[in-house]
Amino acid sequence: LRKLLGSATIETRPPGYALRIAPHQLDLGRFEALLAEARAESEPARRSDLLLAALNLFRGDPLAEFRYEGFARDEAARIEELH
């Protein structure tokens, strides 16, 4: 993974690893940016295009593998509400 992403992207810390990436590097970050842009857009056709682009990034249930874990429950609900 370090070879693929670069050593500056992966931070080693207890109890494992963390990725240091910008929000736009995640589908969720792009989804939220497109949603915000659509909300600010006054042109209906452009708003529709932005919302469609956002929805196309959405695949499956958010945080599905952690759905019943306390740390993920609220975030999964927040993402579903945005969707």
PDB file of C-alpha atoms in Angstrom:
ATOM      1  CA  LEU A   1       0.000   0.000   0.000  1.00  0.00           C
ATOM      2  CA  ARG A   2       2.867   2.381   0.779  1.00  0.00           C
ATOM      3  CA  LYS A   3       4.289   1.753  -2.695  1.00  0.00           C
ATOM      4  CA  LEU A   4       0.943   2.506  -4.293  1.00  0.00           C
ATOM      5  CA  LEU A   5      -0.031   5.576  -2.249  1.00  0.00           C
ATOM      6  CA  GLY A   6       3.331   6.806  -1.034  1.00  0.00           C
ATOM      7  CA  SER A   7       4.779   6.691   2.437  1.00  0.00           C
ATOM      8  CA  ALA A   8       3.578  10.210   3.295  1.00  0.00           C
ATOM      9  CA  THR A   9      -0.030   9.064   2.871  1.00  0.00           C
ATOM     10  CA  ILE A  10       0.105   6.237   5.402  1.00  0.00           C
ATOM     11  CA  GLU A  11       0.646   7.076   9.041  1.00  0.00           C
ATOM     12  CA  THR A  12       1.604   4.287  11.418  1.00  0.00           C
ATOM     13  CA  ARG A  13       0.055   4.732  14.853  1.00  0.00           C
ATOM     14  CA  PRO A  14      -1.377   2.480  17.533  1.00  0.00           C
ATOM     15  CA  PRO A  15      -3.334   0.333  17.044  1.00  0.00           C
ATOM     16  CA  GLY A  16      -2.599   0.297  13.298  1.00  0.00           C
ATOM     17  CA  TYR A  17      -2.586   2.739  10.406  1.00  0.00           C
ATOM     18  CA  ALA A  18      -4.331   5.890   9.244  1.00  0.00           C
ATOM     19  CA  LEU A  19      -4.587   7.350   5.764  1.00  0.00           C
ATOM     20  CA  ARG A  20      -3.736  11.024   5.431  1.00  0.00           C
ATOM     21  CA  ILE A  21      -5.754  12.180   2.453  1.00  0.00           C
ATOM     22  CA  ALA A  22      -7.729  15.224   1.402  1.00  0.00           C
ATOM     23  CA  PRO A  23     -11.555  15.056   1.502  1.00  0.00           C
ATOM     24  CA  HIS A  24     -11.795  15.179  -2.300  1.00  0.00           C
ATOM     25  CA  GLN A  25      -9.791  11.944  -2.484  1.00  0.00           C
ATOM     26  CA  LEU A  26     -12.705   9.976  -1.034  1.00  0.00           C
ATOM     27  CA  ASP A  27     -16.017   9.281  -2.736  1.00  0.00           C
ATOM     28  CA  LEU A  28     -17.778  10.701   0.315  1.00  0.00           C
ATOM     29  CA  GLY A  29     -15.824  13.959   0.090  1.00  0.00           C
ATOM     30  CA  ARG A  30     -16.647  14.310  -3.599  1.00  0.00           C
ATOM     31  CA  PHE A  31     -20.282  13.377  -2.915  1.00  0.00           C
ATOM     32  CA  GLU A  32     -20.622  16.078  -0.251  1.00  0.00           C
ATOM     33  CA  ALA A  33     -18.889  18.685  -2.440  1.00  0.00           C
ATOM     34  CA  LEU A  34     -21.192  17.947  -5.379  1.00  0.00           C
ATOM     35  CA  LEU A  35     -24.210  18.071  -3.096  1.00  0.00           C
ATOM     36  CA  ALA A  36     -23.164  21.460  -1.714  1.00  0.00           C
ATOM     37  CA  GLU A  37     -22.532  22.761  -5.222  1.00  0.00           C
ATOM     38  CA  ALA A  38     -25.966  21.524  -6.359  1.00  0.00           C
ATOM     39  CA  ARG A  39     -27.666  23.204  -3.429  1.00  0.00           C
ATOM     40  CA  ALA A  40     -26.054  26.513  -4.385  1.00  0.00           C
ATOM     41  CA  GLU A  41     -26.890  26.155  -8.082  1.00  0.00           C
ATOM     42  CA  SER A  42     -29.866  28.149  -9.379  1.00  0.00           C
ATOM     43  CA  GLU A  43     -29.959  26.604 -12.879  1.00  0.00           C
ATOM     44  CA  PRO A  44     -32.217  23.509 -12.690  1.00  0.00           C
ATOM     45  CA  ALA A  45     -30.428  21.551 -15.432  1.00  0.00           C
ATOM     46  CA  ARG A  46     -27.007  22.155 -13.862  1.00  0.00           C
ATOM     47  CA  ARG A  47     -28.384  21.295 -10.415  1.00  0.00           C
ATOM     48  CA  SER A  48     -29.778  18.050 -11.804  1.00  0.00           C
ATOM     49  CA  ASP A  49     -26.414  17.180 -13.408  1.00  0.00           C
ATOM     50  CA  LEU A  50     -24.583  17.813 -10.139  1.00  0.00           C
ATOM     51  CA  LEU A  51     -27.027  15.723  -8.127  1.00  0.00           C
ATOM     52  CA  LEU A  52     -26.807  12.882 -10.635  1.00  0.00           C
ATOM     53  CA  ALA A  53     -23.009  13.013 -10.483  1.00  0.00           C
ATOM     54  CA  ALA A  54     -23.219  12.862  -6.681  1.00  0.00           C
ATOM     55  CA  LEU A  55     -25.618   9.921  -6.735  1.00  0.00           C
ATOM     56  CA  ASN A  56     -23.378   8.062  -9.175  1.00  0.00           C
ATOM     57  CA  LEU A  57     -20.662   8.078  -6.510  1.00  0.00           C
ATOM     58  CA  PHE A  58     -22.968   6.365  -4.024  1.00  0.00           C
ATOM     59  CA  ARG A  59     -22.513   2.595  -4.033  1.00  0.00           C
ATOM     60  CA  GLY A  60     -24.142   0.380  -1.441  1.00  0.00           C
ATOM     61  CA  ASP A  61     -24.858   1.098   2.175  1.00  0.00           C
ATOM     62  CA  PRO A  62     -22.466   3.498   3.894  1.00  0.00           C
ATOM     63  CA  LEU A  63     -20.081   1.842   6.343  1.00  0.00           C
ATOM     64  CA  ALA A  64     -21.927  -1.448   5.809  1.00  0.00           C
ATOM     65  CA  GLU A  65     -19.264  -3.580   7.440  1.00  0.00           C
ATOM     66  CA  PHE A  66     -19.387  -1.407  10.573  1.00  0.00           C
ATOM     67  CA  ARG A  67     -23.108  -0.656  10.560  1.00  0.00           C
ATOM     68  CA  TYR A  68     -23.751  -1.884  14.101  1.00  0.00           C
ATOM     69  CA  GLU A  69     -20.599  -0.491  15.659  1.00  0.00           C
ATOM     70  CA  GLY A  70     -21.145   2.534  17.876  1.00  0.00           C
ATOM     71  CA  PHE A  71     -18.424   4.601  16.240  1.00  0.00           C
ATOM     72  CA  ALA A  72     -20.041   4.278  12.796  1.00  0.00           C
ATOM     73  CA  ARG A  73     -23.763   4.311  13.516  1.00  0.00           C
ATOM     74  CA  ASP A  74     -24.274   8.088  13.556  1.00  0.00           C
ATOM     75  CA  GLU A  75     -22.038   8.689  10.557  1.00  0.00           C
ATOM     76  CA  ALA A  76     -23.822   6.006   8.524  1.00  0.00           C
ATOM     77  CA  ALA A  77     -27.174   7.598   9.372  1.00  0.00           C
ATOM     78  CA  ARG A  78     -25.850  11.051   8.412  1.00  0.00           C
ATOM     79  CA  ILE A  79     -24.608   9.776   5.044  1.00  0.00           C
ATOM     80  CA  GLU A  80     -27.892   7.979   4.352  1.00  0.00           C
ATOM     81  CA  GLU A  81     -29.774  11.200   5.110  1.00  0.00           C
ATOM     82  CA  LEU A  82     -27.621  13.088   2.613  1.00  0.00           C
ATOM     83  CA  HIS A  83     -28.289  10.386   0.031  1.00  0.00           C
TER      84      HIS A  83
END
